[in-house]
Amino acid sequence: MREILTILSEYAGGKALAVLYAAALVFLLVREKDAVKRALFVYMPLCILAVFMLPPVYRLYMHIEEAATYYRLLWMLPMTATVAYAAVSLCRGKRFYIGALAGMAAAVLFGSCVYGSRFMAPAENRLHIPQAAVDVSDYLLSLSEGSENVTIAVPGELIHFIRQYDTRLRLAYGREVYVAGWSDRNAVYEAMELPEKIDAAELAEAAKQYRCNFLVLNAVRPMNGDLREEGYELLALLDGYYIYRDPDMPFQY
Amino acid sequence: MKLAVLLFFMVLLPVLAGAAADRVFCGAADGRIRPGTVLRGYFLSFFLCEAIALPVLFLTPLGDFVLFARIYAVLLSACAAAGLVFLIRGRKHRTGVSISAYLQKVRDSGPWALLFAAAALILYLFMIYKAYTVASFDGDDAYYVTQSVLSVQTGTMYRYLPYTGITTTVDMRHAMALFPMWTAALSSYSGIHPTIVAHSIEPLVFITLSALTFLRFSGVLFDDADDPDRTGRRAAFMAVVFLLWIFGCVSLYTPETFLLTRTWQGKSVLANLLLPAALCCLLRAGKRPEEREPYAEAFLLCLSSGLFTSMAPVLLLLLTAAGMLFLTLARKDGRIVRGFLPAAGTALAYLIMIMTA
């Protein structure tokens, strides 16, 4: 039960929009006379919510899907339509605009603007991925001698974007290493991302093991040693990333 | 030119196919394109995508993407052509309200109706503008969008791990929800990069489809034809809905967050289009159980659901079943259960396919 309440609480985000929905439900329960609307906007959602709260349902769901997605059952609740309908119905007759304006004010006051989210930023291009990912990819492909299987290692901030641009660039490690339980250990990731200071020798050894043709390193990452002493060629500093090539690693065709 | 081709396959063909769906599934013959026509056209096109891609995925070596894209283009065009014929033939019997007549109705409904309609329009255009100019980060794109890019670049489907690029066998759980292949197909027809199609263009379509769904909601919720403020209430409803969308990002999990930050993902389509559209069908059937259209639309909707995510048939089945139960209790009308049985059965069939795959 505690897990279910945690999921509910995280879904609501600690904001009063959930309270607004509850208030709209109560309002419709008291005021709505239409049997069909009461059935679909009051009784059915309450029943869905009650079933959602049942621990046996949660345990059954965990057999089918990941527990982390249990909240998606709440998508069956018509929260937006209910709040909007209740707001417009709040005041009878010609005064409907009072309730509607109150609903709009409540949305702004109790909600959270999506465009203020830390996951949103002005798009740098029409792909909506960092321009650095595009530039680095284009540069590496221009050096790949026509190979469509170039293996590279890039830092975490580029991991998600390189292959959204061009899948001819293979990654020594991808998103799977960042999500617990999704993958086994990866030596390149451990050498490149985990230490505070990258050890050049360790990284070079891991990269050769994964047959990396190129290494891309954030220019601000401190390093013990020098990859050039490990046999790598420093090709460029591009968009804040050092780009190294292993001249002994042939391209695959 | 590339954009024109994309809009042709992404907008024009599904909308025209909607006229065919209206004629075949709803028996409509009035030659008019309504919001419901547009939605049914998209549901039909999504179903076609799934119905073609699934057998191609499993029956051809390496999942022949090029073959799938060709067949999809041909069949979608055929449905659109049929829709065009029905529209032309039906123009003599046109009923309903034209856009210009509707705008006149809004103008005649008083200052508050105009104000809320303007507010709703501004909020809608604001969301469209932001969808095109603001990038949102989501880790799942490293899978889904990359899957589209892989298909366009390799001509295969689900044969490479999107995260790293090494070859793999088909991942059954994700492969049945073939929505990235829809994106890939549109990209291959137009020559526009799949990631541009997903991130910059698809939000414009799906936000609009969700808005159309809620517009239809407003028509059913405020259905008193004698109410002089009906148009004003509908406009006010839409304005409140759009503000709730923009300010609904109270957590990472709400449909509103998915709608405006992950619009191009199947899960978002489920939460913001399929589920509201299903509820709208239930509401309309509850109001007028004798009408064929809500049942037909629910059936099309459930047919298309498998394309988006394995959760879609599950939630649609649960919602439809719950809706059937509560509506039958409210209306005591057996037509509701009979009417929604095909939709529920389709969702159940998908669920069985997913669980046995």
XYZ file of C-alpha atoms in Angstrom:
610
model
C 0.000 0.000 0.000
C 2.858 2.348 0.796
C 4.256 1.890 -2.705
C 0.881 2.716 -4.235
C 0.537 5.865 -2.165
C 4.081 6.847 -3.163
C 3.196 6.383 -6.835
C 0.053 8.474 -6.374
C 1.981 11.173 -4.581
C 4.715 11.269 -7.221
C 2.077 11.402 -9.962
C 0.427 14.399 -8.346
C 3.825 16.007 -7.919
C 2.873 17.620 -4.632
C 0.845 20.191 -6.540
C -2.730 21.135 -5.840
C -3.976 20.145 -9.299
C -4.844 16.765 -7.814
C -6.880 18.570 -5.151
C -8.526 20.559 -7.939
C -9.512 17.299 -9.623
C -10.906 15.954 -6.362
C -12.896 19.164 -5.917
C -14.241 18.866 -9.458
C -15.303 15.262 -8.747
C -17.142 16.318 -5.599
C -18.772 19.206 -7.445
C -20.047 16.915 -10.185
C -21.178 14.343 -7.630
C -23.344 17.002 -5.994
C -24.454 19.093 -8.976
C -24.402 16.935 -12.099
C -27.836 15.575 -12.878
C -27.103 13.874 -16.200
C -26.847 10.140 -15.496
C -24.398 9.462 -18.329
C -22.008 12.204 -17.272
C -22.216 11.084 -13.660
C -21.475 7.520 -14.718
C -18.402 8.399 -16.807
C -16.974 11.397 -14.954
C -17.753 10.523 -11.341
C -18.570 6.882 -10.650
C -16.258 5.262 -13.182
C -13.168 7.323 -12.205
C -13.850 6.685 -8.521
C -14.062 2.990 -9.247
C -10.846 3.091 -11.288
C -9.099 4.933 -8.468
C -10.370 2.421 -5.911
C -9.117 -0.490 -8.010
C -5.772 1.307 -8.501
C -5.339 1.491 -4.734
C -5.787 -2.262 -4.224
C -2.497 -4.033 -3.386
C -3.516 -7.268 -5.197
C -4.006 -5.246 -8.406
C -0.555 -3.701 -7.943
C 1.004 -7.138 -7.395
C -0.793 -8.497 -10.483
C 0.440 -5.567 -12.542
C 4.032 -6.231 -11.433
C 3.814 -9.718 -12.940
C 2.944 -8.200 -16.321
C 4.813 -4.899 -16.417
C 7.438 -2.967 -14.478
C 6.230 -1.478 -11.194
C 7.649 1.864 -12.325
C 4.865 2.133 -14.951
C 1.934 1.407 -12.608
C 1.025 5.091 -12.630
C -0.155 4.727 -16.245
C -3.390 3.184 -14.993
C -4.191 6.697 -13.753
C -4.267 7.837 -17.369
C -7.770 6.351 -17.521
C -8.936 9.137 -15.198
C -10.229 12.061 -17.302
C -8.703 14.703 -15.057
C -8.392 17.506 -17.585
C -11.873 17.087 -19.041
C -13.403 16.792 -15.571
C -11.756 19.935 -14.192
C -12.570 21.931 -17.325
C -16.171 20.759 -17.408
C -16.663 21.450 -13.693
C -15.135 24.914 -14.068
C -17.428 25.900 -16.934
C -20.449 24.404 -15.144
C -19.660 26.103 -11.843
C -21.881 29.103 -12.443
C -25.227 28.652 -14.080
C -26.705 30.581 -17.002
C -24.873 33.496 -18.541
C -22.301 33.602 -15.700
C -20.474 30.520 -16.973
C -17.478 32.748 -17.686
C -16.868 33.259 -13.949
C -16.259 29.565 -13.371
C -14.217 29.305 -16.551
C -11.995 32.204 -15.518
C -11.645 30.642 -12.064
C -10.635 27.365 -13.713
C -8.026 29.100 -15.827
C -6.646 30.928 -12.797
C -6.552 27.701 -10.800
C -4.643 25.934 -13.597
C -1.982 28.649 -13.554
C -1.804 28.921 -9.758
C -1.880 25.240 -8.884
C -0.116 23.801 -11.903
C 3.429 23.811 -13.167
C 4.315 25.290 -16.525
C 5.809 22.685 -18.843
C 7.977 25.270 -20.601
C 9.740 26.025 -17.317
C 10.833 22.413 -16.989
C 14.568 21.749 -16.822
C 14.105 19.196 -19.606
C 13.101 21.898 -22.098
C 15.488 24.225 -23.922
C 15.401 26.289 -27.113
C 15.927 24.004 -30.068
C 19.353 24.390 -31.677
C 18.204 22.799 -34.919
C 15.131 21.143 -36.453
C 16.254 17.749 -35.141
C 15.873 19.105 -31.593
C 19.176 17.547 -30.543
C 22.315 19.401 -29.417
C 24.172 20.903 -32.355
C 27.383 19.460 -30.910
C 26.022 15.954 -31.536
C 25.394 16.877 -35.185
C 28.773 18.528 -35.674
C 30.737 15.733 -34.025
C 28.833 13.094 -36.000
C 29.373 14.868 -39.320
C 33.069 15.306 -38.571
C 33.574 11.658 -37.632
C 31.672 10.388 -40.661
C 33.768 12.571 -42.944
C 36.846 10.717 -41.668
C 35.393 7.225 -41.769
C 36.437 6.425 -45.349
C 32.940 5.340 -46.365
C 32.540 2.851 -43.544
C 29.007 2.457 -42.254
C 30.132 0.793 -39.041
C 32.268 3.283 -37.182
C 32.603 2.590 -33.465
C 33.020 5.552 -31.174
C 32.920 6.387 -27.492
C 31.288 9.635 -26.467
C 30.542 11.205 -23.072
C 27.168 10.862 -21.378
C 25.745 14.181 -22.529
C 26.000 13.046 -26.170
C 25.060 9.389 -25.681
C 21.348 9.818 -26.369
C 21.736 11.985 -29.448
C 24.491 10.661 -31.708
C 22.441 7.759 -33.072
C 19.301 9.856 -33.312
C 21.284 11.710 -35.968
C 23.166 8.951 -37.742
C 23.155 5.236 -36.950
C 26.289 4.582 -38.995
C 28.072 5.603 -35.809
C 28.048 2.732 -33.359
C 28.599 3.401 -29.685
C 30.900 1.497 -27.358
C 28.217 2.043 -24.759
C 24.781 3.591 -24.914
C 21.891 4.495 -22.683
C 21.645 0.974 -21.307
C 24.639 1.460 -19.019
C 22.958 4.429 -17.314
C 19.805 2.570 -16.334
C 20.245 0.148 -13.430
C 19.776 -3.457 -14.394
C 19.735 -2.875 -18.157
C 23.236 -4.039 -18.953
C 26.378 -5.777 -17.782
C 29.569 -3.896 -16.974
C 31.162 -1.885 -19.736
C 34.881 -1.181 -19.504
C 34.804 1.925 -21.727
C 32.001 3.471 -19.673
C 33.824 2.681 -16.439
C 37.034 4.259 -17.737
C 35.366 7.263 -19.303
C 32.496 8.258 -17.037
C 33.028 6.932 -13.531
C 36.381 8.376 -12.408
C 36.809 11.984 -11.449
C 39.979 12.038 -13.543
C 40.088 9.861 -16.627
C 43.110 7.560 -16.734
C 44.390 7.705 -20.307
C 46.006 4.260 -20.242
C 42.927 2.597 -18.803
C 40.651 4.312 -21.309
C 42.897 3.414 -24.229
C 42.982 -0.236 -23.201
C 39.198 -0.403 -22.814
C 38.604 1.419 -26.105
C 40.859 -0.993 -27.999
C 38.961 -3.883 -26.422
C 35.703 -2.440 -27.820
C 37.388 -1.646 -31.166
C 36.691 2.061 -30.970
C 37.849 4.022 -34.005
C 37.321 7.390 -32.303
C 37.123 8.763 -28.790
C 35.214 11.954 -28.049
C 36.017 13.613 -24.736
C 34.591 16.687 -23.111
C 37.402 19.259 -23.066
C 36.783 20.139 -19.423
C 37.212 16.550 -18.163
C 40.545 16.257 -16.320
C 42.825 13.411 -17.400
C 45.788 11.554 -15.954
C 48.235 11.030 -18.762
C 47.779 11.756 -22.438
C 45.953 9.663 -25.004
C 48.557 10.661 -27.599
C 51.119 8.722 -25.590
C 48.771 5.730 -25.850
C 48.906 5.892 -29.628
C 45.920 8.118 -30.342
C 45.934 11.071 -32.727
C 44.301 14.271 -31.531
C 42.329 15.400 -34.556
C 40.359 18.409 -33.411
C 38.694 20.402 -30.679
C 35.111 20.704 -31.859
C 32.243 22.322 -29.961
C 34.086 21.765 -26.682
C 35.036 18.138 -27.409
C 38.460 16.642 -28.105
C 38.298 14.116 -30.891
C 40.908 11.355 -30.938
C 41.455 8.675 -33.521
C 43.037 5.256 -33.062
C 45.113 4.895 -36.261
C 45.644 1.201 -35.595
C 41.923 0.405 -35.519
C 40.660 -0.367 -39.039
C 37.206 0.665 -40.159
C 34.662 -2.119 -40.645
C 32.813 -2.514 -43.898
C 8.895 20.110 -51.877
C 9.979 17.655 -49.155
C 7.560 19.258 -46.721
C 4.751 19.084 -49.281
C 5.351 15.351 -49.733
C 5.423 14.857 -45.969
C 2.158 16.751 -45.505
C 0.642 14.746 -48.346
C 1.316 11.441 -46.590
C 1.009 12.697 -43.051
C -2.082 14.859 -43.312
C -3.920 14.762 -46.626
C -4.077 10.997 -47.104
C -5.236 10.193 -43.535
C -7.885 12.928 -43.685
C -9.235 11.630 -46.995
C -9.066 8.075 -45.667
C -11.319 9.329 -42.896
C -14.057 9.919 -45.436
C -13.714 6.282 -46.491
C -13.852 5.195 -42.849
C -16.983 7.307 -42.363
C -18.680 5.646 -45.311
C -17.637 2.068 -44.554
C -17.775 1.988 -40.769
C -20.305 4.694 -39.905
C -22.525 4.626 -42.969
C -22.114 8.385 -43.388
C -22.695 9.732 -46.875
C -22.913 13.494 -46.525
C -19.604 14.338 -48.140
C -18.362 16.459 -45.268
C -15.063 16.353 -43.369
C -15.738 16.765 -39.675
C -13.322 16.592 -36.732
C -14.487 12.997 -36.282
C -13.664 12.246 -39.914
C -10.106 13.437 -39.381
C -9.688 11.312 -36.262
C -11.156 8.199 -37.843
C -8.895 8.701 -40.836
C -5.836 8.731 -38.621
C -7.020 5.683 -36.675
C -7.494 3.864 -39.968
C -4.048 4.890 -41.209
C -2.457 3.791 -37.927
C -4.195 0.434 -38.159
C -2.984 -0.006 -41.740
C 0.560 0.716 -40.587
C 0.390 -1.927 -37.859
C -1.410 -4.464 -40.037
C 1.228 -4.223 -42.771
C 4.344 -3.781 -40.666
C 3.762 -6.701 -38.301
C 3.663 -9.474 -40.923
C 6.512 -7.856 -42.875
C 8.556 -7.690 -39.674
C 8.131 -11.377 -38.904
C 7.872 -12.938 -42.348
C 10.638 -11.182 -44.284
C 14.381 -11.513 -43.743
C 15.601 -8.728 -41.470
C 12.158 -7.094 -41.486
C 12.048 -5.495 -44.929
C 11.302 -1.847 -44.152
C 11.291 -0.771 -47.787
C 8.636 -3.369 -48.622
C 6.510 -2.230 -45.679
C 6.809 1.444 -46.672
C 5.762 0.695 -50.248
C 2.743 -1.395 -49.291
C 1.676 1.164 -46.695
C 1.879 3.991 -49.227
C -0.207 2.048 -51.739
C -2.912 0.967 -49.301
C -3.157 4.353 -47.599
C -3.435 6.020 -51.010
C -6.166 3.551 -51.997
C -8.150 4.363 -48.851
C -7.677 8.067 -49.480
C -8.786 7.703 -53.097
C -11.912 5.880 -51.954
C -12.513 8.634 -49.422
C -12.203 11.273 -52.127
C -14.751 9.457 -54.271
C -17.177 9.291 -51.338
C -16.663 12.983 -50.602
C -17.355 13.978 -54.194
C -20.413 11.753 -54.465
C -21.723 12.898 -51.109
C -21.472 16.620 -51.717
C -25.061 16.791 -52.886
C -26.274 15.489 -49.524
C -24.157 17.729 -47.345
C -25.442 18.338 -43.826
C -23.872 19.751 -40.698
C -22.190 23.067 -40.118
C -19.496 24.532 -42.325
C -16.464 26.248 -40.845
C -17.675 29.685 -41.942
C -21.106 29.074 -40.433
C -19.441 27.916 -37.217
C -17.270 31.027 -37.046
C -20.377 33.149 -37.559
C -22.018 31.258 -34.695
C -19.087 32.129 -32.444
C -19.275 35.787 -33.470
C -23.018 35.838 -32.722
C -22.626 34.169 -29.325
C -21.579 37.232 -27.434
C -18.364 38.776 -26.146
C -17.436 35.999 -23.707
C -17.671 33.364 -26.406
C -15.410 35.444 -28.622
C -12.981 36.060 -25.778
C -12.682 32.413 -24.805
C -12.485 31.296 -28.435
C -9.672 33.781 -29.018
C -7.929 32.649 -25.821
C -8.221 29.009 -26.854
C -6.880 29.760 -30.316
C -3.951 31.759 -28.934
C -3.094 29.015 -26.445
C -3.276 26.370 -29.175
C -1.036 28.368 -31.511
C 1.348 29.010 -28.618
C 1.678 25.269 -27.977
C 2.253 24.640 -31.688
C 4.916 27.362 -31.814
C 6.642 25.979 -28.731
C 6.492 22.432 -30.068
C 8.430 23.577 -33.125
C 10.939 25.849 -31.398
C 11.645 24.142 -28.063
C 13.506 20.876 -27.640
C 12.720 18.507 -24.811
C 15.047 15.838 -23.581
C 13.848 12.328 -22.950
C 16.050 9.261 -22.671
C 13.490 7.033 -24.391
C 14.184 8.836 -27.673
C 17.530 7.065 -27.735
C 15.429 3.965 -28.396
C 12.302 5.010 -30.289
C 13.580 7.797 -32.533
C 16.813 5.927 -33.202
C 14.698 2.941 -34.252
C 13.148 5.127 -36.960
C 16.562 6.359 -38.115
C 17.853 2.782 -38.191
C 15.005 1.632 -40.399
C 15.476 4.460 -42.880
C 19.246 3.990 -43.034
C 19.438 0.187 -43.028
C 16.153 -0.801 -44.652
C 15.461 -3.220 -41.794
C 13.161 -3.244 -38.820
C 14.238 -3.995 -35.244
C 17.365 -5.910 -36.207
C 19.894 -3.574 -34.562
C 20.140 -2.412 -30.983
C 19.308 1.278 -31.156
C 21.564 2.212 -28.220
C 24.791 0.804 -29.626
C 24.153 -0.450 -33.158
C 25.105 -4.078 -32.799
C 22.869 -6.627 -34.444
C 20.173 -8.387 -32.457
C 17.087 -10.545 -32.727
C 13.653 -8.966 -32.663
C 12.685 -7.611 -29.237
C 9.087 -8.833 -29.156
C 7.924 -6.469 -26.441
C 8.860 -3.361 -28.341
C 8.569 -4.669 -31.874
C 4.797 -5.123 -31.785
C 4.352 -1.424 -31.094
C 5.604 -0.271 -34.457
C 4.957 3.455 -34.177
C 8.623 4.298 -34.964
C 8.013 2.614 -38.312
C 5.222 5.094 -39.075
C 7.719 7.902 -38.473
C 10.300 6.109 -40.579
C 7.840 5.610 -43.440
C 6.961 9.303 -43.518
C 10.656 10.137 -43.509
C 11.380 7.757 -46.372
C 8.583 9.199 -48.541
C 9.574 12.821 -47.966
C 13.341 12.604 -47.579
C 13.139 14.543 -44.323
C 15.320 13.175 -41.524
C 13.273 10.899 -39.207
C 14.348 12.837 -36.123
C 13.034 16.054 -37.679
C 9.752 14.300 -38.509
C 9.497 13.024 -34.935
C 10.586 16.094 -33.005
C 9.479 19.009 -35.173
C 6.523 17.834 -37.257
C 4.691 15.096 -35.382
C 3.924 17.289 -32.354
C 2.053 19.690 -34.632
C -0.166 16.834 -35.797
C -0.712 15.085 -32.493
C -1.359 18.216 -30.459
C -3.965 19.120 -33.086
C -5.537 15.652 -32.968
C -5.755 15.841 -29.166
C -7.278 19.300 -29.433
C -9.869 17.989 -31.923
C -10.725 15.202 -29.498
C -11.386 17.655 -26.693
C -13.322 19.903 -29.074
C -15.637 16.951 -29.712
C -15.784 16.376 -25.954
C -17.048 19.921 -25.558
C -19.770 19.282 -28.116
C -21.098 16.300 -26.176
C -20.658 17.744 -22.703
C -22.492 20.944 -23.642
C -25.081 19.418 -25.924
C -28.167 21.447 -25.055
C -29.093 22.910 -28.440
C -31.468 25.374 -26.752
C -28.731 26.862 -24.584
C -27.903 30.304 -26.038
C -24.493 30.176 -24.332
C -23.590 26.750 -25.650
C -20.886 28.051 -27.991
C -19.451 30.193 -25.237
C -19.287 27.255 -22.842
C -17.534 25.137 -25.457
C -14.992 27.865 -26.120
C -14.438 28.321 -22.380
C -13.980 24.567 -21.953
C -11.288 24.523 -24.634
C -9.482 27.481 -23.088
C -9.419 25.787 -19.673
C -8.271 22.504 -21.237
C -5.364 24.183 -23.067
C -4.241 25.978 -19.909
C -4.406 22.706 -17.991
C -2.210 21.172 -20.685
C 0.389 23.915 -20.407
C 0.342 23.918 -16.604
C -0.205 20.191 -16.159
C 3.477 19.377 -15.844
C 3.174 18.729 -12.111
C 5.252 15.570 -12.470
C 6.995 13.546 -15.166
C 4.073 11.134 -15.257
C 0.982 13.135 -16.229
C -0.543 12.923 -19.716
C -0.020 16.669 -20.091
C 3.735 16.301 -19.534
C 3.844 13.549 -22.122
C 1.752 15.582 -24.572
C 4.047 18.599 -24.659
C 7.441 16.983 -24.016
C 7.163 13.504 -25.574
C 4.470 14.050 -28.176
C 6.065 11.741 -30.764
C 6.153 8.703 -28.470
C 3.469 6.022 -28.541
C 2.796 6.388 -24.821
C 1.862 10.027 -25.299
C -0.532 9.185 -28.120
C -2.160 6.634 -25.825
C -2.576 9.075 -22.942
C -3.610 12.138 -24.939
C -5.428 10.823 -27.984
C -6.574 7.219 -27.672
C -7.873 7.293 -24.086
C -9.688 10.670 -24.380
C -11.114 9.596 -27.758
C -12.340 6.324 -26.229
C -14.000 8.199 -23.392
C -15.575 10.563 -25.909
C -16.998 7.541 -27.769
C -18.409 6.199 -24.508
C -19.967 9.559 -23.721
C -21.547 9.876 -27.152
C -22.857 6.319 -27.042
C -24.297 6.978 -23.606
C -26.137 10.020 -24.925
C -27.379 8.387 -28.129
C -26.973 4.614 -27.991
C -28.821 4.216 -31.280
C -26.064 5.946 -33.273
C -23.509 3.778 -35.051
C -20.686 6.302 -35.146
C -19.321 6.064 -31.557
C -19.115 2.279 -31.714
C -17.470 2.342 -35.125
C -14.955 4.921 -33.988
C -14.145 2.967 -30.813
C -13.574 -0.100 -32.965
C -11.193 1.792 -35.286
C -9.454 3.285 -32.301
C -8.862 -0.128 -30.738
C -7.723 -1.487 -34.105
C -5.047 1.184 -34.201
C -4.017 0.861 -30.564
C -1.436 -1.886 -30.993
C 0.755 0.462 -33.027
C 1.619 2.714 -30.120
C 2.518 0.720 -27.017
C 1.713 -2.617 -25.430
C -0.125 -0.688 -22.702
C -2.636 0.707 -25.195
C -4.792 -2.415 -25.677
C -4.675 -3.034 -21.912
C -5.891 0.410 -20.908
C -8.394 0.651 -23.757
C -9.847 -2.726 -22.841
C -10.139 -1.719 -19.188
C -11.640 1.678 -20.003
C -14.079 0.281 -22.561
C -15.186 -2.496 -20.227
C -15.610 -0.093 -17.318
C -17.475 2.346 -19.557
C -19.777 -0.364 -20.848
C -20.575 -1.410 -17.298
C -21.274 2.045 -15.919
C -23.210 3.201 -18.973
C -25.368 0.099 -18.914
C -26.091 0.714 -15.240
C -26.943 4.346 -16.024
C -28.965 3.806 -19.195
C -30.153 0.202 -18.832
C -29.670 -0.105 -22.578
C -28.242 -3.327 -23.986
C -27.218 -1.631 -27.248
C -24.248 -0.082 -25.466
C -22.695 -3.420 -24.567
C -23.423 -4.891 -28.000
C -22.074 -1.775 -29.683
C -18.751 -1.736 -27.878
C -18.132 -5.491 -28.040
C -16.144 -5.281 -31.313
C -13.905 -2.589 -29.809
C -13.384 -4.502 -26.581
C -12.826 -7.716 -28.511
C -10.192 -6.062 -30.693
C -8.322 -4.744 -27.661
C -8.532 -8.199 -26.080
C -7.199 -9.825 -29.250
C -4.210 -7.455 -29.221
C -3.628 -8.211 -25.554
C -3.595 -11.946 -26.220
C -1.173 -11.431 -29.114
C 1.151 -9.410 -26.901
C 1.061 -11.870 -24.039
C 1.677 -14.892 -26.232
C 4.368 -13.267 -28.386
